[in-house]
Coordinates of N, CA and C in Angstrom, one line a residue:
M1 N 139.9 30.1 134.7 CA 139.4 30.8 133.7 C 140.0 32.2 133.6
S2 N 140.3 32.6 132.4 CA 140.8 33.7 132.2 C 139.5 34.8 131.9
E3 N 139.8 36.1 132.2 CA 138.9 37.2 131.9 C 138.7 37.5 130.3
N4 N 139.8 37.1 129.7 CA 139.9 37.5 128.3 C 139.2 36.0 127.4
N5 N 138.0 36.5 127.3 CA 137.4 35.2 126.6 C 137.5 35.2 125.0
S6 N 138.0 34.1 124.7 CA 138.3 34.2 123.1 C 137.1 33.8 122.2
D7 N 136.1 33.3 122.9 CA 134.8 33.0 122.1 C 134.1 34.1 121.7
N8 N 134.2 35.4 122.4 CA 133.4 36.6 122.1 C 134.4 37.9 121.7
P9 N 135.1 37.6 120.8 CA 136.2 38.7 120.6 C 135.5 40.3 120.7
Q10 N 136.2 41.3 121.1 CA 135.9 42.6 120.9 C 136.1 43.2 119.6
P11 N 134.8 43.8 119.0 CA 135.3 44.4 117.6 C 136.4 45.5 117.8
Q12 N 137.1 45.7 116.9 CA 137.9 46.8 116.5 C 137.4 47.8 115.8
Y13 N 137.4 49.3 116.3 CA 136.6 50.2 115.4 C 137.9 51.4 115.2
P14 N 137.6 52.2 114.1 CA 138.6 53.0 113.6 C 138.5 54.2 114.6
A15 N 139.3 55.2 114.5 CA 139.4 56.2 115.5 C 138.1 57.1 115.2
G16 N 137.5 57.8 116.1 CA 136.4 58.7 115.8 C 135.2 58.0 115.8
V17 N 135.1 56.8 115.8 CA 133.7 56.1 115.7 C 133.3 55.8 117.2
P18 N 132.3 55.8 117.7 CA 131.9 55.3 118.9 C 132.1 53.8 119.0
Q19 N 132.2 53.5 120.3 CA 132.5 52.0 120.5 C 131.3 51.1 120.6
D20 N 129.9 51.8 120.9 CA 128.9 51.4 120.8 C 128.2 51.4 119.4
P21 N 128.0 50.1 118.8 CA 127.4 50.2 117.4 C 125.9 50.7 117.4
Y22 N 125.3 50.9 118.3 CA 123.8 51.4 118.5 C 123.7 52.8 118.3
Q23 N 124.9 53.5 118.8 CA 124.8 54.9 119.1 C 125.8 55.2 117.8
K24 N 125.3 55.1 116.4 CA 126.0 55.4 115.3 C 125.9 57.0 115.0
Q25 N 127.0 57.6 114.5 CA 126.7 58.9 114.0 C 127.3 58.9 112.5
P26 N 126.4 59.9 111.9 CA 126.7 59.8 110.3 C 128.2 60.1 110.1
P27 N 128.6 59.4 109.2 CA 130.2 59.7 108.8 C 130.4 61.0 108.3
Q28 N 131.4 61.7 108.7 CA 131.9 63.2 108.2 C 132.8 62.9 107.2
Y29 N 132.6 63.5 106.0 CA 133.5 63.4 105.0 C 134.0 64.9 104.7
P30 N 135.2 65.1 104.2 CA 135.9 66.4 104.3 C 135.1 67.4 103.4
H31 N 134.5 67.1 102.3 CA 133.8 68.0 101.6 C 132.3 68.4 102.3
Q32 N 131.8 67.7 103.4 CA 130.7 67.8 103.8 C 130.7 68.8 105.3
Q33 N 132.1 69.1 105.7 CA 132.3 69.9 106.8 C 131.9 71.2 107.0
Q34 N 131.2 71.8 107.4 CA 130.4 72.9 107.7 C 131.0 73.9 108.7
A35 N 131.2 75.2 108.5 CA 131.6 75.9 109.4 C 130.5 76.1 110.6
P36 N 130.8 76.5 112.0 CA 130.1 76.6 112.9 C 129.1 77.8 112.9
Y37 N 127.7 77.3 113.0 CA 126.7 78.5 112.9 C 127.0 79.6 113.8
Q38 N 126.9 80.8 113.5 CA 127.1 82.0 114.1 C 125.8 83.0 113.5
P39 N 124.9 83.2 114.6 CA 123.9 84.1 114.2 C 124.1 85.5 113.8
G40 N 123.4 86.1 112.8 CA 123.8 87.3 112.5 C 123.1 88.4 113.3
P41 N 123.0 89.6 113.0 CA 122.4 90.7 113.9 C 120.9 90.5 113.9
V42 N 120.2 90.8 114.7 CA 118.9 90.6 114.9 C 118.2 92.0 114.7
Q43 N 117.3 92.0 113.6 CA 116.6 93.3 113.5 C 115.2 93.3 114.3
Q44 N 115.3 94.2 115.2 CA 114.0 94.5 116.0 C 113.1 95.5 115.4
V45 N 111.9 95.0 115.2 CA 111.0 95.9 114.6 C 109.8 96.2 115.7
P46 N 109.4 97.4 115.9 CA 108.5 97.9 116.9 C 107.3 97.4 116.6
P47 N 106.6 96.9 117.7 CA 105.2 96.2 117.6 C 104.0 97.1 117.1
Q48 N 103.5 97.1 116.0 CA 102.4 98.3 115.5 C 101.2 97.3 115.5
G49 N 100.2 98.1 116.5 CA 98.8 97.7 116.6 C 97.8 98.4 115.4
Y50 N 96.6 98.0 115.4 CA 95.8 98.5 114.3 C 95.5 99.9 114.6
G51 N 95.8 100.7 113.7 CA 95.4 102.3 113.9 C 96.2 103.0 114.7
Q52 N 97.3 102.6 115.2 CA 98.3 103.2 116.2 C 99.3 103.7 115.2
P53 N 99.5 105.0 115.5 CA 100.8 105.7 114.7 C 102.1 105.3 115.5
Y54 N 103.2 105.4 114.5 CA 104.6 105.2 114.8 C 105.0 106.0 116.1
P55 N 105.7 105.5 116.9 CA 106.3 106.1 118.4 C 106.4 107.6 118.2
N56 N 107.3 107.8 117.1 CA 107.8 109.3 116.9 C 106.8 110.2 116.0
Y57 N 105.7 109.7 115.8 CA 104.6 110.1 114.8 C 104.1 111.5 115.5
Q58 N 104.1 112.5 114.7 CA 103.7 113.9 115.1 C 102.4 114.3 114.4
L59 N 101.3 114.8 115.1 CA 100.2 115.2 114.4 C 100.6 116.2 113.5
P60 N 99.8 116.5 112.5 CA 100.0 117.6 111.9 C 99.0 118.8 112.5
S61 N 99.6 119.9 112.2 CA 99.1 121.1 113.0 C 97.8 121.4 112.5
E62 N 97.2 120.9 111.6 CA 95.6 121.2 111.3 C 94.9 119.9 111.5
Q63 N 94.3 119.5 112.4 CA 93.6 118.4 112.4 C 91.9 119.0 112.2
K64 N 91.4 117.8 111.6 CA 90.0 118.5 111.2 C 89.1 118.4 112.6
S65 N 88.0 119.3 112.7 CA 87.1 119.4 113.7 C 86.1 118.1 113.7
K66 N 85.7 117.6 114.6 CA 84.5 116.8 114.9 C 83.3 117.4 114.8
L67 N 83.1 118.7 115.6 CA 82.1 119.2 115.4 C 81.5 119.7 114.0
V68 N 82.4 120.3 113.2 CA 82.4 120.8 112.0 C 81.9 119.6 110.9
A69 N 82.5 118.6 111.4 CA 82.1 117.4 110.3 C 81.1 116.9 110.6
G70 N 80.4 116.9 112.0 CA 79.3 116.2 112.3 C 78.0 117.3 111.8
L71 N 78.3 118.5 112.0 CA 77.3 119.5 111.5 C 77.1 119.3 109.9
L72 N 78.3 119.4 109.3 CA 78.1 119.1 107.9 C 77.4 117.9 107.6
G73 N 77.6 116.8 108.1 CA 76.8 115.5 107.9 C 75.5 115.6 108.3
I74 N 75.0 116.5 109.4 CA 73.4 116.6 109.6 C 72.8 117.7 108.6
F75 N 73.4 118.6 108.2 CA 72.8 119.6 107.3 C 73.0 119.5 105.7
L76 N 74.2 119.0 105.6 CA 74.6 119.0 104.3 C 74.9 117.5 103.8
G77 N 74.5 116.5 104.7 CA 75.0 115.1 104.6 C 74.6 114.5 103.0
G78 N 73.4 114.7 102.7 CA 73.0 114.2 101.4 C 74.0 114.5 100.2
L79 N 74.6 115.8 100.2 CA 75.6 116.1 99.2 C 76.9 115.5 99.6
G80 N 77.2 114.9 100.7 CA 78.4 114.4 101.0 C 79.4 115.1 101.3
I81 N 79.2 116.3 101.7 CA 80.4 117.6 102.1 C 80.9 117.0 103.5
H82 N 80.4 116.5 104.2 CA 81.2 116.0 105.4 C 82.3 114.9 105.0
R83 N 81.8 114.0 104.0 CA 83.0 113.2 103.6 C 84.3 113.8 102.8
F84 N 83.9 114.7 101.7 CA 84.6 115.6 101.3 C 85.7 116.2 102.4
Y85 N 85.0 116.7 103.5 CA 85.9 117.6 104.3 C 86.9 116.6 105.1
L86 N 86.5 115.2 105.1 CA 87.2 114.2 106.0 C 88.3 113.8 104.9
G87 N 88.0 114.0 103.7 CA 89.2 113.3 102.7 C 88.5 112.0 102.2
Y88 N 87.5 111.6 102.4 CA 86.8 110.5 101.8 C 86.3 111.2 100.4
T89 N 86.8 111.2 99.3 CA 86.2 111.9 98.3 C 85.4 110.7 97.3
T90 N 86.0 109.6 97.5 CA 85.1 108.6 96.7 C 83.6 108.5 97.2
I91 N 83.5 108.2 98.6 CA 82.2 108.1 99.1 C 81.5 109.3 99.0
G92 N 82.0 110.6 99.0 CA 81.4 111.8 98.9 C 80.8 111.7 97.5
V93 N 81.5 111.5 96.5 CA 81.0 111.4 95.1 C 79.9 110.7 95.0
I94 N 79.7 109.4 95.4 CA 79.0 108.4 95.6 C 77.6 109.0 96.3
Q95 N 77.6 109.5 97.6 CA 76.8 110.2 97.9 C 76.0 111.4 97.2
L96 N 76.7 112.2 96.7 CA 76.2 113.3 95.8 C 75.5 113.0 94.6
L97 N 75.9 111.8 93.9 CA 75.4 111.3 92.7 C 74.1 110.7 93.2
L98 N 74.0 109.8 94.3 CA 72.7 109.4 94.8 C 71.8 110.2 95.0
T99 N 72.0 111.3 95.8 CA 71.3 112.5 96.0 C 70.6 113.0 94.9
V100 N 71.4 113.3 93.8 CA 71.0 114.0 92.5 C 70.2 113.2 91.7
V101 N 70.7 111.9 91.5 CA 70.0 110.9 90.5 C 68.8 110.2 91.2
V102 N 69.0 109.4 92.2 CA 68.0 108.7 93.1 C 67.1 109.7 93.8
G103 N 67.8 110.7 94.6 CA 66.8 111.5 95.3 C 65.8 112.2 94.8
I104 N 65.7 112.5 93.5 CA 64.3 112.9 92.9 C 63.3 111.9 93.0
F105 N 63.7 110.8 92.8 CA 62.5 109.4 93.0 C 62.1 109.2 94.4
T106 N 63.1 109.5 95.2 CA 62.7 109.2 96.7 C 62.5 110.3 97.6
F107 N 62.2 111.5 96.9 CA 62.2 112.8 97.8 C 62.9 113.0 98.7
G108 N 64.2 112.9 98.2 CA 65.4 113.1 99.4 C 65.6 112.3 100.5
L109 N 65.1 111.0 100.2 CA 65.4 110.1 101.4 C 66.7 109.7 101.5
V110 N 67.3 109.8 100.4 CA 68.9 109.5 100.4 C 69.7 110.4 101.4
A111 N 69.3 111.5 101.6 CA 69.8 112.3 102.6 C 69.9 112.0 103.8
L112 N 68.9 110.9 104.2 CA 68.9 110.5 105.6 C 70.5 109.5 105.8
W113 N 71.2 109.3 104.7 CA 72.3 108.6 105.1 C 73.4 109.5 105.6
G114 N 73.6 110.6 105.1 CA 74.4 111.8 105.5 C 74.1 112.2 107.0
F115 N 72.7 112.3 107.4 CA 72.2 112.7 108.4 C 72.5 111.9 109.6
V116 N 72.4 110.6 109.5 CA 72.9 109.4 110.3 C 74.4 109.6 110.6
E117 N 75.0 109.8 109.6 CA 76.6 109.8 109.7 C 76.9 111.2 110.4
G118 N 76.4 112.1 110.2 CA 76.6 113.4 111.1 C 76.5 113.1 112.5
I119 N 75.2 112.4 113.0 CA 75.1 112.0 114.4 C 76.2 111.0 114.9
M120 N 76.6 110.1 113.9 CA 77.4 109.2 114.3 C 78.9 110.0 114.6
I121 N 79.1 110.8 113.7 CA 80.5 111.7 114.0 C 80.4 112.4 115.1
L122 N 79.4 112.9 115.5 CA 79.2 113.8 116.8 C 79.1 112.9 118.1
C123 N 78.7 111.7 118.1 CA 78.7 110.7 119.0 C 80.2 109.9 119.2
G124 N 81.0 110.2 118.1 CA 82.4 109.7 118.3 C 82.6 108.0 118.0
A125 N 81.6 107.6 117.1 CA 81.5 106.4 116.6 C 83.3 105.9 116.0
Q126 N 83.4 104.8 116.4 CA 84.9 104.3 116.1 C 85.4 104.4 114.4
V127 N 84.2 104.4 113.7 CA 84.4 104.6 112.3 C 84.8 106.0 111.8
F128 N 84.4 106.9 112.6 CA 84.4 108.3 112.4 C 85.6 109.1 113.3
R129 N 86.5 108.3 114.0 CA 87.5 109.1 114.8 C 88.5 109.6 114.3
A130 N 88.7 109.4 112.8 CA 90.0 109.7 112.3 C 89.6 110.1 110.6
D131 N 90.2 111.0 110.2 CA 89.9 111.6 108.8 C 90.8 110.5 107.9
A132 N 90.6 110.6 106.5 CA 91.2 109.9 105.5 C 92.6 109.4 105.6
K133 N 93.5 110.3 106.4 CA 95.0 110.1 106.4 C 95.4 109.3 107.7
G134 N 94.1 109.2 108.5 CA 94.7 108.5 109.8 C 94.7 109.6 111.0
V135 N 94.7 110.5 110.7 CA 94.8 111.7 111.7 C 93.5 111.9 112.4
P136 N 93.6 111.6 114.0 CA 92.6 111.9 114.8 C 91.8 113.3 114.8
L137 N 90.4 113.1 114.7 CA 89.7 114.6 114.8 C 89.7 115.0 116.1
R138 N 89.9 116.4 116.0 CA 90.0 117.1 117.5 C 88.4 117.5 117.9
D139 N 88.2 117.5 118.9 CA 87.0 117.9 119.7 C 86.6 119.2 119.5

């Protein structure tokens, strides 16, 4: 018996097609040929955490004083003066209006809000560690 069995002929495949029919590759047509992928330049952005300034950030020469803001909150907090000092004008106006309009009926109880905030500023509460521009308060 010869090794060339005529009962089971081997199929003839064109060039470029794998010999195993179970490992087919999609046909490549001339209009579908693509250039090899070449990655472009990678832009690296420095990681920024919450409340952290940029690495080359310089503090302005005039930082607000934590002591002044706290004392303004304790003594004039009902008028929102400490909020104006720190740059939070909207909340300062709200405190001022509430003290003038509602404070008449509550016998100045609205001023307690500013008193508590003044103590929080002096104690270094997380909310009052920086002014409205994000500049940390100086001790």
